[in-house]
Amino acid sequence: MTASPELVVAIDVGGTRLKGALVDSEARRFHEETRSTPRDQGPAAVIDAIVAFATALTDRGRRAGGTVSGAGVVVPGLVDENKGVAVVSANLGWRDLPLRSMIESRLALPLGFGQDVRAGGLAEFRLGAARSTAAALFVPVGTGIGAAMVVDGHFVSNGGLAGEIGHVVVDPAGASCGCGRRGCLETVASASAVGRRYAERTGRAASGAEIARLAGSGDPDARMVWDEAVDALAAVLATCTTLLAPEVIVLGGGLAESGGLLLEPLRGALDARLTFERRPRLARAELGDRAGALGAALLAWERLR
């Protein structure tokens, strides 16, 4: 570690893992580690774990000669960044928690606070595949599907409610969704949906990445499931393109790891749906699963400034 660097603690809270890092003002990571998320022990235990992890990272940074000036924490679900409230997280059992003030008071450090998808989008916008653009859409396709939207250089949040594209209905007669509707995009195109639909057709379990490879090698059941997922995702992204005119759409999450097996057919299906609109560039996320923690660090530096 260089002499006396100024650092922030960054933590990306997931349903199974807490990803933490010590990051300087140039977004260089001086240390990274993960811990388990104790969600089976209840919401209070998760908050305790976040505080304990942030404290341990702070101590580590100071022992190594750094100055830890602040912290950033990002969490899943609906998050009102302006109020510092975790509105709802089904995975972690939170509802209307003033999480920013709860964590900040226990850490005694200025705290940047946000939602994990928007934080990942912020990192891709500032440091990754969407840098040097003024209008972008960051879409992680994993267990669920969300979106972070940048319009004219500004993130769109609207009290934490914006960006829930996974719950745009693509098939009104489709499968039930956890939100209470039927046929949401997440029931067709998420990694979990692709796995479920393939298992229903074949009786065999496979991950989204495996199904992508099978589809690419000509497996008819995998091809059917994959094509339906791509088609549904293209339909929703076409609507987003018409409404928001992004210069780039950055695909992240587990399914984006399949690279060209997703991007190439998606590019064709999206292009076929557009007429007068600006064609957005489709890109794979550059920062991978580091994006959330890097976004948390950027929020921490913004809080300090």
PDB file of C-alpha atoms in Angstrom:
ATOM      1  CA  MET A   1       0.000   0.000   0.000  1.00  0.00           C
ATOM      2  CA  THR A   2       1.358   3.458  -0.852  1.00  0.00           C
ATOM      3  CA  ALA A   3       2.107   5.928   1.922  1.00  0.00           C
ATOM      4  CA  SER A   4      -0.998   7.181   3.728  1.00  0.00           C
ATOM      5  CA  PRO A   5      -3.594   6.770   0.962  1.00  0.00           C
ATOM      6  CA  GLU A   6      -7.044   8.180   1.588  1.00  0.00           C
ATOM      7  CA  LEU A   7      -9.559   5.352   1.315  1.00  0.00           C
ATOM      8  CA  VAL A   8     -13.241   4.553   1.629  1.00  0.00           C
ATOM      9  CA  VAL A   9     -14.881   1.319   2.679  1.00  0.00           C
ATOM     10  CA  ALA A  10     -17.281  -0.081   0.072  1.00  0.00           C
ATOM     11  CA  ILE A  11     -19.798  -2.877   0.657  1.00  0.00           C
ATOM     12  CA  ASP A  12     -22.192  -4.446  -1.825  1.00  0.00           C
ATOM     13  CA  VAL A  13     -24.900  -6.314   0.082  1.00  0.00           C
ATOM     14  CA  GLY A  14     -26.270  -9.363  -1.698  1.00  0.00           C
ATOM     15  CA  GLY A  15     -28.702 -12.054  -0.698  1.00  0.00           C
ATOM     16  CA  THR A  16     -25.906 -14.574  -0.149  1.00  0.00           C
ATOM     17  CA  ARG A  17     -22.691 -12.544   0.004  1.00  0.00           C
ATOM     18  CA  LEU A  18     -21.348  -9.234   1.278  1.00  0.00           C
ATOM     19  CA  LYS A  19     -18.661  -7.993  -1.116  1.00  0.00           C
ATOM     20  CA  GLY A  20     -16.317  -5.484   0.466  1.00  0.00           C
ATOM     21  CA  ALA A  21     -13.349  -3.400  -0.624  1.00  0.00           C
ATOM     22  CA  LEU A  22     -11.039  -0.564   0.324  1.00  0.00           C
ATOM     23  CA  VAL A  23     -10.955   1.892  -2.575  1.00  0.00           C
ATOM     24  CA  ASP A  24      -9.094   5.153  -3.185  1.00  0.00           C
ATOM     25  CA  SER A  25     -10.339   8.255  -4.987  1.00  0.00           C
ATOM     26  CA  GLU A  26      -9.040   6.930  -8.325  1.00  0.00           C
ATOM     27  CA  ALA A  27     -11.191   3.783  -7.926  1.00  0.00           C
ATOM     28  CA  ARG A  28      -8.132   1.635  -7.254  1.00  0.00           C
ATOM     29  CA  ARG A  29      -8.916  -1.307  -4.986  1.00  0.00           C
ATOM     30  CA  PHE A  30      -6.369  -1.830  -2.225  1.00  0.00           C
ATOM     31  CA  HIS A  31      -8.125  -4.797  -0.655  1.00  0.00           C
ATOM     32  CA  GLU A  32     -11.151  -6.995  -1.419  1.00  0.00           C
ATOM     33  CA  GLU A  33     -12.918  -9.752   0.501  1.00  0.00           C
ATOM     34  CA  THR A  34     -16.320 -11.343   0.919  1.00  0.00           C
ATOM     35  CA  ARG A  35     -18.409 -12.590   3.803  1.00  0.00           C
ATOM     36  CA  SER A  36     -21.650 -14.527   3.992  1.00  0.00           C
ATOM     37  CA  THR A  37     -24.929 -12.645   4.373  1.00  0.00           C
ATOM     38  CA  PRO A  38     -26.747 -14.018   7.463  1.00  0.00           C
ATOM     39  CA  ARG A  39     -30.190 -13.427   5.988  1.00  0.00           C
ATOM     40  CA  ASP A  40     -31.620 -16.570   7.626  1.00  0.00           C
ATOM     41  CA  GLN A  41     -30.999 -14.886  10.990  1.00  0.00           C
ATOM     42  CA  GLY A  42     -33.246 -11.912  10.203  1.00  0.00           C
ATOM     43  CA  PRO A  43     -32.905  -8.269   9.103  1.00  0.00           C
ATOM     44  CA  ALA A  44     -31.191  -7.101  12.304  1.00  0.00           C
ATOM     45  CA  ALA A  45     -28.460  -9.711  11.906  1.00  0.00           C
ATOM     46  CA  VAL A  46     -27.770  -8.527   8.354  1.00  0.00           C
ATOM     47  CA  ILE A  47     -27.378  -4.933   9.552  1.00  0.00           C
ATOM     48  CA  ASP A  48     -25.046  -6.106  12.328  1.00  0.00           C
ATOM     49  CA  ALA A  49     -23.005  -8.017   9.743  1.00  0.00           C
ATOM     50  CA  ILE A  50     -22.709  -4.947   7.483  1.00  0.00           C
ATOM     51  CA  VAL A  51     -21.499  -2.805  10.383  1.00  0.00           C
ATOM     52  CA  ALA A  52     -19.051  -5.469  11.579  1.00  0.00           C
ATOM     53  CA  PHE A  53     -17.665  -5.926   8.053  1.00  0.00           C
ATOM     54  CA  ALA A  54     -17.279  -2.168   7.512  1.00  0.00           C
ATOM     55  CA  THR A  55     -15.556  -1.843  10.885  1.00  0.00           C
ATOM     56  CA  ALA A  56     -13.148  -4.677  10.063  1.00  0.00           C
ATOM     57  CA  LEU A  57     -12.313  -3.125   6.681  1.00  0.00           C
ATOM     58  CA  THR A  58     -11.789   0.267   8.326  1.00  0.00           C
ATOM     59  CA  ASP A  59      -9.409  -1.259  10.867  1.00  0.00           C
ATOM     60  CA  ARG A  60      -7.529  -3.084   8.128  1.00  0.00           C
ATOM     61  CA  GLY A  61      -7.084   0.095   6.114  1.00  0.00           C
ATOM     62  CA  ARG A  62      -5.818   2.038   9.109  1.00  0.00           C
ATOM     63  CA  ARG A  63      -3.436  -0.732  10.220  1.00  0.00           C
ATOM     64  CA  ALA A  64      -1.954  -0.651   6.722  1.00  0.00           C
ATOM     65  CA  GLY A  65      -1.276   3.057   7.084  1.00  0.00           C
ATOM     66  CA  GLY A  66      -4.249   4.418   5.173  1.00  0.00           C
ATOM     67  CA  THR A  67      -6.729   7.111   6.161  1.00  0.00           C
ATOM     68  CA  VAL A  68     -10.287   5.776   5.962  1.00  0.00           C
ATOM     69  CA  SER A  69     -12.505   8.811   5.444  1.00  0.00           C
ATOM     70  CA  GLY A  70     -15.926   7.360   4.623  1.00  0.00           C
ATOM     71  CA  ALA A  71     -17.976   4.371   3.606  1.00  0.00           C
ATOM     72  CA  GLY A  72     -20.433   3.330   0.915  1.00  0.00           C
ATOM     73  CA  VAL A  73     -23.094   0.646   1.225  1.00  0.00           C
ATOM     74  CA  VAL A  74     -25.437  -0.522  -1.528  1.00  0.00           C
ATOM     75  CA  VAL A  75     -28.356  -2.896  -1.022  1.00  0.00           C
ATOM     76  CA  PRO A  76     -30.866  -4.764  -3.206  1.00  0.00           C
ATOM     77  CA  GLY A  77     -34.567  -4.046  -3.637  1.00  0.00           C
ATOM     78  CA  LEU A  78     -36.406  -0.739  -3.794  1.00  0.00           C
ATOM     79  CA  VAL A  79     -34.228   1.987  -2.317  1.00  0.00           C
ATOM     80  CA  ASP A  80     -34.934   5.700  -1.892  1.00  0.00           C
ATOM     81  CA  GLU A  81     -31.426   7.147  -2.018  1.00  0.00           C
ATOM     82  CA  ASN A  82     -32.557  10.700  -1.265  1.00  0.00           C
ATOM     83  CA  LYS A  83     -34.200   9.647   1.996  1.00  0.00           C
ATOM     84  CA  GLY A  84     -31.680   6.920   2.793  1.00  0.00           C
ATOM     85  CA  VAL A  85     -34.451   4.356   3.121  1.00  0.00           C
ATOM     86  CA  ALA A  86     -34.517   0.696   2.122  1.00  0.00           C
ATOM     87  CA  VAL A  87     -38.144   0.692   0.975  1.00  0.00           C
ATOM     88  CA  VAL A  88     -38.447  -3.056   0.495  1.00  0.00           C
ATOM     89  CA  SER A  89     -36.143  -6.019  -0.032  1.00  0.00           C
ATOM     90  CA  ALA A  90     -37.906  -9.346  -0.339  1.00  0.00           C
ATOM     91  CA  ASN A  91     -34.617 -11.260  -0.076  1.00  0.00           C
ATOM     92  CA  LEU A  92     -33.492  -9.578   3.137  1.00  0.00           C
ATOM     93  CA  GLY A  93     -36.817  -8.885   4.821  1.00  0.00           C
ATOM     94  CA  TRP A  94     -36.432  -5.086   4.980  1.00  0.00           C
ATOM     95  CA  ARG A  95     -39.319  -2.688   4.678  1.00  0.00           C
ATOM     96  CA  ASP A  96     -39.148   1.104   5.121  1.00  0.00           C
ATOM     97  CA  LEU A  97     -35.876   0.936   7.065  1.00  0.00           C
ATOM     98  CA  PRO A  98     -33.901   4.210   7.482  1.00  0.00           C
ATOM     99  CA  LEU A  99     -30.827   2.184   6.706  1.00  0.00           C
ATOM    100  CA  ARG A 100     -28.425   5.014   5.903  1.00  0.00           C
ATOM    101  CA  SER A 101     -28.832   6.685   9.296  1.00  0.00           C
ATOM    102  CA  MET A 102     -28.831   3.328  11.111  1.00  0.00           C
ATOM    103  CA  ILE A 103     -25.482   2.308   9.619  1.00  0.00           C
ATOM    104  CA  GLU A 104     -23.900   5.754   9.593  1.00  0.00           C
ATOM    105  CA  SER A 105     -24.531   6.328  13.298  1.00  0.00           C
ATOM    106  CA  ARG A 106     -22.847   3.057  14.209  1.00  0.00           C
ATOM    107  CA  LEU A 107     -19.839   3.524  11.941  1.00  0.00           C
ATOM    108  CA  ALA A 108     -19.208   7.172  12.813  1.00  0.00           C
ATOM    109  CA  LEU A 109     -18.184   7.698   9.183  1.00  0.00           C
ATOM    110  CA  PRO A 110     -19.955   9.665   6.434  1.00  0.00           C
ATOM    111  CA  LEU A 111     -21.965   7.103   4.469  1.00  0.00           C
ATOM    112  CA  GLY A 112     -22.842   6.985   0.797  1.00  0.00           C
ATOM    113  CA  PHE A 113     -25.923   4.823   0.353  1.00  0.00           C
ATOM    114  CA  GLY A 114     -27.743   3.436  -2.650  1.00  0.00           C
ATOM    115  CA  GLN A 115     -29.331   0.587  -4.549  1.00  0.00           C
ATOM    116  CA  ASP A 116     -27.117  -2.150  -5.943  1.00  0.00           C
ATOM    117  CA  VAL A 117     -28.254  -2.016  -9.576  1.00  0.00           C
ATOM    118  CA  ARG A 118     -27.957   1.766  -9.795  1.00  0.00           C
ATOM    119  CA  ALA A 119     -24.574   1.575  -8.063  1.00  0.00           C
ATOM    120  CA  GLY A 120     -23.409  -0.984 -10.629  1.00  0.00           C
ATOM    121  CA  GLY A 121     -24.726   1.294 -13.358  1.00  0.00           C
ATOM    122  CA  LEU A 122     -22.856   4.248 -11.838  1.00  0.00           C
ATOM    123  CA  ALA A 123     -19.630   2.257 -11.919  1.00  0.00           C
ATOM    124  CA  GLU A 124     -20.156   1.173 -15.533  1.00  0.00           C
ATOM    125  CA  PHE A 125     -21.092   4.770 -16.450  1.00  0.00           C
ATOM    126  CA  ARG A 126     -18.029   6.303 -14.808  1.00  0.00           C
ATOM    127  CA  LEU A 127     -15.446   3.538 -15.164  1.00  0.00           C
ATOM    128  CA  GLY A 128     -16.726   0.799 -17.468  1.00  0.00           C
ATOM    129  CA  ALA A 129     -18.577   0.065 -20.673  1.00  0.00           C
ATOM    130  CA  ALA A 130     -20.764   3.198 -20.626  1.00  0.00           C
ATOM    131  CA  ARG A 131     -18.064   5.762 -19.855  1.00  0.00           C
ATOM    132  CA  SER A 132     -17.994   8.906 -22.014  1.00  0.00           C
ATOM    133  CA  THR A 133     -21.727   8.642 -22.752  1.00  0.00           C
ATOM    134  CA  ALA A 134     -24.581  10.876 -21.632  1.00  0.00           C
ATOM    135  CA  ALA A 135     -27.412   8.368 -22.015  1.00  0.00           C
ATOM    136  CA  ALA A 136     -27.085   4.742 -21.010  1.00  0.00           C
ATOM    137  CA  LEU A 137     -28.994   1.755 -19.734  1.00  0.00           C
ATOM    138  CA  PHE A 138     -27.352  -0.812 -17.461  1.00  0.00           C
ATOM    139  CA  VAL A 139     -29.282  -4.085 -17.356  1.00  0.00           C
ATOM    140  CA  PRO A 140     -28.051  -6.906 -15.106  1.00  0.00           C
ATOM    141  CA  VAL A 141     -29.699 -10.173 -16.108  1.00  0.00           C
ATOM    142  CA  GLY A 142     -29.353 -12.591 -13.220  1.00  0.00           C
ATOM    143  CA  THR A 143     -31.808 -14.142 -10.790  1.00  0.00           C
ATOM    144  CA  GLY A 144     -33.889 -11.044 -11.491  1.00  0.00           C
ATOM    145  CA  ILE A 145     -33.695  -8.264 -14.086  1.00  0.00           C
ATOM    146  CA  GLY A 146     -33.360  -4.602 -13.236  1.00  0.00           C
ATOM    147  CA  ALA A 147     -32.099  -1.462 -14.925  1.00  0.00           C
ATOM    148  CA  ALA A 148     -30.154   1.658 -14.092  1.00  0.00           C
ATOM    149  CA  MET A 149     -30.966   4.560 -16.388  1.00  0.00           C
ATOM    150  CA  VAL A 150     -28.843   7.583 -17.229  1.00  0.00           C
ATOM    151  CA  VAL A 151     -30.546  10.364 -19.202  1.00  0.00           C
ATOM    152  CA  ASP A 152     -28.624  13.534 -20.128  1.00  0.00           C
ATOM    153  CA  GLY A 153     -25.938  12.535 -17.657  1.00  0.00           C
ATOM    154  CA  HIS A 154     -28.311  12.125 -14.715  1.00  0.00           C
ATOM    155  CA  PHE A 155     -29.452   8.929 -13.032  1.00  0.00           C
ATOM    156  CA  VAL A 156     -33.201   8.374 -12.927  1.00  0.00           C
ATOM    157  CA  SER A 157     -34.426   7.056  -9.569  1.00  0.00           C
ATOM    158  CA  ASN A 158     -37.808   8.638  -8.715  1.00  0.00           C
ATOM    159  CA  GLY A 159     -37.801   7.582  -5.095  1.00  0.00           C
ATOM    160  CA  GLY A 160     -36.226   4.242  -5.920  1.00  0.00           C
ATOM    161  CA  LEU A 161     -39.144   3.077  -8.057  1.00  0.00           C
ATOM    162  CA  ALA A 162     -37.649   3.597 -11.518  1.00  0.00           C
ATOM    163  CA  GLY A 163     -35.917   0.884 -13.495  1.00  0.00           C
ATOM    164  CA  GLU A 164     -37.972  -2.204 -12.621  1.00  0.00           C
ATOM    165  CA  ILE A 165     -37.976  -3.494 -16.193  1.00  0.00           C
ATOM    166  CA  GLY A 166     -38.035  -7.086 -15.002  1.00  0.00           C
ATOM    167  CA  HIS A 167     -41.693  -6.531 -14.171  1.00  0.00           C
ATOM    168  CA  VAL A 168     -42.776  -5.314 -17.593  1.00  0.00           C
ATOM    169  CA  VAL A 169     -45.343  -7.862 -18.772  1.00  0.00           C
ATOM    170  CA  VAL A 170     -44.314  -9.661 -21.950  1.00  0.00           C
ATOM    171  CA  ASP A 171     -46.855 -12.511 -21.813  1.00  0.00           C
ATOM    172  CA  PRO A 172     -50.142 -11.786 -19.968  1.00  0.00           C
ATOM    173  CA  ALA A 173     -50.936 -15.515 -19.911  1.00  0.00           C
ATOM    174  CA  GLY A 174     -47.450 -16.482 -18.777  1.00  0.00           C
ATOM    175  CA  ALA A 175     -46.020 -17.823 -15.559  1.00  0.00           C
ATOM    176  CA  SER A 176     -46.783 -16.254 -12.201  1.00  0.00           C
ATOM    177  CA  CYS A 177     -44.251 -13.700 -11.002  1.00  0.00           C
ATOM    178  CA  GLY A 178     -43.271 -12.935  -7.432  1.00  0.00           C
ATOM    179  CA  CYS A 179     -44.637  -9.416  -7.872  1.00  0.00           C
ATOM    180  CA  GLY A 180     -48.177 -10.779  -8.217  1.00  0.00           C
ATOM    181  CA  ARG A 181     -48.584 -10.418 -11.982  1.00  0.00           C
ATOM    182  CA  ARG A 182     -48.213 -12.996 -14.734  1.00  0.00           C
ATOM    183  CA  GLY A 183     -45.749 -13.081 -17.580  1.00  0.00           C
ATOM    184  CA  CYS A 184     -43.264 -10.480 -16.394  1.00  0.00           C
ATOM    185  CA  LEU A 185     -39.942 -10.300 -18.243  1.00  0.00           C
ATOM    186  CA  GLU A 186     -38.269 -11.983 -15.265  1.00  0.00           C
ATOM    187  CA  THR A 187     -40.454 -15.081 -15.761  1.00  0.00           C
ATOM    188  CA  VAL A 188     -39.040 -15.550 -19.267  1.00  0.00           C
ATOM    189  CA  ALA A 189     -35.583 -14.004 -19.541  1.00  0.00           C
ATOM    190  CA  SER A 190     -33.900 -14.103 -16.117  1.00  0.00           C
ATOM    191  CA  ALA A 191     -31.257 -16.731 -15.420  1.00  0.00           C
ATOM    192  CA  SER A 192     -33.590 -18.499 -13.007  1.00  0.00           C
ATOM    193  CA  ALA A 193     -36.441 -18.459 -15.544  1.00  0.00           C
ATOM    194  CA  VAL A 194     -34.253 -19.863 -18.314  1.00  0.00           C
ATOM    195  CA  GLY A 195     -33.186 -22.694 -16.012  1.00  0.00           C
ATOM    196  CA  ARG A 196     -36.752 -23.389 -14.911  1.00  0.00           C
ATOM    197  CA  ARG A 197     -38.146 -23.387 -18.439  1.00  0.00           C
ATOM    198  CA  TYR A 198     -35.417 -25.711 -19.702  1.00  0.00           C
ATOM    199  CA  ALA A 199     -36.034 -28.128 -16.820  1.00  0.00           C
ATOM    200  CA  GLU A 200     -39.772 -28.101 -17.559  1.00  0.00           C
ATOM    201  CA  ARG A 201     -39.095 -29.101 -21.171  1.00  0.00           C
ATOM    202  CA  THR A 202     -36.395 -31.692 -20.551  1.00  0.00           C
ATOM    203  CA  GLY A 203     -36.514 -32.775 -16.922  1.00  0.00           C
ATOM    204  CA  ARG A 204     -32.837 -31.819 -16.674  1.00  0.00           C
ATOM    205  CA  ALA A 205     -31.341 -29.089 -14.518  1.00  0.00           C
ATOM    206  CA  ALA A 206     -28.898 -26.665 -16.129  1.00  0.00           C
ATOM    207  CA  SER A 207     -27.573 -23.206 -15.413  1.00  0.00           C
ATOM    208  CA  GLY A 208     -28.216 -20.247 -17.678  1.00  0.00           C
ATOM    209  CA  ALA A 209     -24.629 -20.381 -18.952  1.00  0.00           C
ATOM    210  CA  GLU A 210     -24.963 -24.079 -19.725  1.00  0.00           C
ATOM    211  CA  ILE A 211     -28.235 -23.500 -21.577  1.00  0.00           C
ATOM    212  CA  ALA A 212     -26.587 -20.758 -23.623  1.00  0.00           C
ATOM    213  CA  ARG A 213     -23.818 -23.162 -24.651  1.00  0.00           C
ATOM    214  CA  LEU A 214     -26.329 -25.900 -25.463  1.00  0.00           C
ATOM    215  CA  ALA A 215     -28.359 -23.462 -27.552  1.00  0.00           C
ATOM    216  CA  GLY A 216     -25.223 -22.433 -29.413  1.00  0.00           C
ATOM    217  CA  SER A 217     -24.408 -26.074 -30.166  1.00  0.00           C
ATOM    218  CA  GLY A 218     -27.884 -26.758 -31.592  1.00  0.00           C
ATOM    219  CA  ASP A 219     -29.779 -28.391 -28.708  1.00  0.00           C
ATOM    220  CA  PRO A 220     -33.436 -27.812 -29.787  1.00  0.00           C
ATOM    221  CA  ASP A 221     -34.875 -27.450 -26.267  1.00  0.00           C
ATOM    222  CA  ALA A 222     -32.139 -25.067 -25.184  1.00  0.00           C
ATOM    223  CA  ARG A 223     -32.542 -23.126 -28.433  1.00  0.00           C
ATOM    224  CA  MET A 224     -36.287 -22.750 -27.870  1.00  0.00           C
ATOM    225  CA  VAL A 225     -35.856 -21.477 -24.303  1.00  0.00           C
ATOM    226  CA  TRP A 226     -32.935 -19.212 -25.219  1.00  0.00           C
ATOM    227  CA  ASP A 227     -34.674 -17.702 -28.248  1.00  0.00           C
ATOM    228  CA  GLU A 228     -37.795 -16.936 -26.198  1.00  0.00           C
ATOM    229  CA  ALA A 229     -35.656 -15.244 -23.543  1.00  0.00           C
ATOM    230  CA  VAL A 230     -33.787 -13.165 -26.117  1.00  0.00           C
ATOM    231  CA  ASP A 231     -37.016 -12.212 -27.875  1.00  0.00           C
ATOM    232  CA  ALA A 232     -38.679 -11.054 -24.642  1.00  0.00           C
ATOM    233  CA  LEU A 233     -35.608  -9.089 -23.581  1.00  0.00           C
ATOM    234  CA  ALA A 234     -35.374  -7.441 -27.004  1.00  0.00           C
ATOM    235  CA  ALA A 235     -39.038  -6.392 -26.850  1.00  0.00           C
ATOM    236  CA  VAL A 236     -38.557  -4.619 -23.510  1.00  0.00           C
ATOM    237  CA  LEU A 237     -35.248  -3.047 -24.526  1.00  0.00           C
ATOM    238  CA  ALA A 238     -36.877  -1.742 -27.701  1.00  0.00           C
ATOM    239  CA  THR A 239     -39.488   0.033 -25.585  1.00  0.00           C
ATOM    240  CA  CYS A 240     -36.733   1.441 -23.368  1.00  0.00           C
ATOM    241  CA  THR A 241     -34.895   2.637 -26.475  1.00  0.00           C
ATOM    242  CA  THR A 242     -37.957   4.418 -27.796  1.00  0.00           C
ATOM    243  CA  LEU A 243     -38.568   6.105 -24.432  1.00  0.00           C
ATOM    244  CA  LEU A 244     -35.015   6.928 -23.328  1.00  0.00           C
ATOM    245  CA  ALA A 245     -32.811   6.892 -26.458  1.00  0.00           C
ATOM    246  CA  PRO A 246     -29.744   5.381 -24.767  1.00  0.00           C
ATOM    247  CA  GLU A 247     -26.435   5.579 -26.594  1.00  0.00           C
ATOM    248  CA  VAL A 248     -25.405   2.251 -25.082  1.00  0.00           C
ATOM    249  CA  ILE A 249     -27.141  -0.643 -23.345  1.00  0.00           C
ATOM    250  CA  VAL A 250     -24.757  -2.472 -21.033  1.00  0.00           C
ATOM    251  CA  LEU A 251     -25.681  -6.066 -20.220  1.00  0.00           C
ATOM    252  CA  GLY A 252     -24.431  -7.514 -16.947  1.00  0.00           C
ATOM    253  CA  GLY A 253     -25.266 -10.373 -14.625  1.00  0.00           C
ATOM    254  CA  GLY A 254     -24.939 -14.108 -15.089  1.00  0.00           C
ATOM    255  CA  LEU A 255     -26.477 -14.426 -18.553  1.00  0.00           C
ATOM    256  CA  ALA A 256     -24.222 -11.718 -19.976  1.00  0.00           C
ATOM    257  CA  GLU A 257     -21.276 -13.968 -19.154  1.00  0.00           C
ATOM    258  CA  SER A 258     -22.304 -15.969 -22.215  1.00  0.00           C
ATOM    259  CA  GLY A 259     -20.970 -13.069 -24.303  1.00  0.00           C
ATOM    260  CA  GLY A 260     -21.804 -13.299 -27.997  1.00  0.00           C
ATOM    261  CA  LEU A 261     -24.330 -16.092 -27.409  1.00  0.00           C
ATOM    262  CA  LEU A 262     -26.540 -13.418 -25.842  1.00  0.00           C
ATOM    263  CA  LEU A 263     -25.339 -10.199 -27.448  1.00  0.00           C
ATOM    264  CA  GLU A 264     -25.402 -11.264 -31.102  1.00  0.00           C
ATOM    265  CA  PRO A 265     -28.989 -12.588 -31.280  1.00  0.00           C
ATOM    266  CA  LEU A 266     -30.160  -9.814 -28.964  1.00  0.00           C
ATOM    267  CA  ARG A 267     -28.597  -7.190 -31.232  1.00  0.00           C
ATOM    268  CA  GLY A 268     -30.450  -8.618 -34.227  1.00  0.00           C
ATOM    269  CA  ALA A 269     -33.767  -8.947 -32.415  1.00  0.00           C
ATOM    270  CA  LEU A 270     -33.528  -5.407 -31.054  1.00  0.00           C
ATOM    271  CA  ASP A 271     -32.559  -3.928 -34.410  1.00  0.00           C
ATOM    272  CA  ALA A 272     -35.555  -5.619 -36.060  1.00  0.00           C
ATOM    273  CA  ARG A 273     -37.898  -3.793 -33.664  1.00  0.00           C
ATOM    274  CA  LEU A 274     -36.507  -0.304 -34.213  1.00  0.00           C
ATOM    275  CA  THR A 275     -37.311   2.095 -37.036  1.00  0.00           C
ATOM    276  CA  PHE A 276     -36.651   5.803 -36.409  1.00  0.00           C
ATOM    277  CA  GLU A 277     -34.875   5.337 -33.084  1.00  0.00           C
ATOM    278  CA  ARG A 278     -31.158   5.774 -32.536  1.00  0.00           C
ATOM    279  CA  ARG A 279     -29.616   2.313 -32.499  1.00  0.00           C
ATOM    280  CA  PRO A 280     -27.933   1.843 -29.137  1.00  0.00           C
ATOM    281  CA  ARG A 281     -24.633   0.063 -28.915  1.00  0.00           C
ATOM    282  CA  LEU A 282     -24.955  -3.219 -27.022  1.00  0.00           C
ATOM    283  CA  ALA A 283     -22.024  -3.985 -24.742  1.00  0.00           C
ATOM    284  CA  ARG A 284     -21.123  -6.534 -22.128  1.00  0.00           C
ATOM    285  CA  ALA A 285     -20.455  -5.048 -18.687  1.00  0.00           C
ATOM    286  CA  GLU A 286     -16.738  -4.544 -18.101  1.00  0.00           C
ATOM    287  CA  LEU A 287     -16.642  -4.596 -14.297  1.00  0.00           C
ATOM    288  CA  GLY A 288     -18.386  -7.898 -13.602  1.00  0.00           C
ATOM    289  CA  ASP A 289     -19.363  -8.586 -10.009  1.00  0.00           C
ATOM    290  CA  ARG A 290     -17.053  -5.773  -8.840  1.00  0.00           C
ATOM    291  CA  ALA A 291     -19.441  -3.131 -10.189  1.00  0.00           C
ATOM    292  CA  GLY A 292     -21.637  -2.923  -7.089  1.00  0.00           C
ATOM    293  CA  ALA A 293     -18.747  -2.400  -4.669  1.00  0.00           C
ATOM    294  CA  LEU A 294     -17.072   0.100  -7.003  1.00  0.00           C
ATOM    295  CA  GLY A 295     -20.378   1.946  -7.256  1.00  0.00           C
ATOM    296  CA  ALA A 296     -20.598   1.967  -3.455  1.00  0.00           C
ATOM    297  CA  ALA A 297     -17.108   3.500  -3.349  1.00  0.00           C
ATOM    298  CA  LEU A 298     -18.132   6.192  -5.841  1.00  0.00           C
ATOM    299  CA  LEU A 299     -21.157   7.011  -3.666  1.00  0.00           C
ATOM    300  CA  ALA A 300     -18.865   7.238  -0.651  1.00  0.00           C
ATOM    301  CA  TRP A 301     -16.584   9.726  -2.407  1.00  0.00           C
ATOM    302  CA  GLU A 302     -19.592  11.755  -3.540  1.00  0.00           C
ATOM    303  CA  ARG A 303     -20.798  11.886   0.079  1.00  0.00           C
ATOM    304  CA  LEU A 304     -17.410  13.146   1.224  1.00  0.00           C
ATOM    305  CA  ARG A 305     -17.368  15.845  -1.444  1.00  0.00           C
TER     306      ARG A 305
END
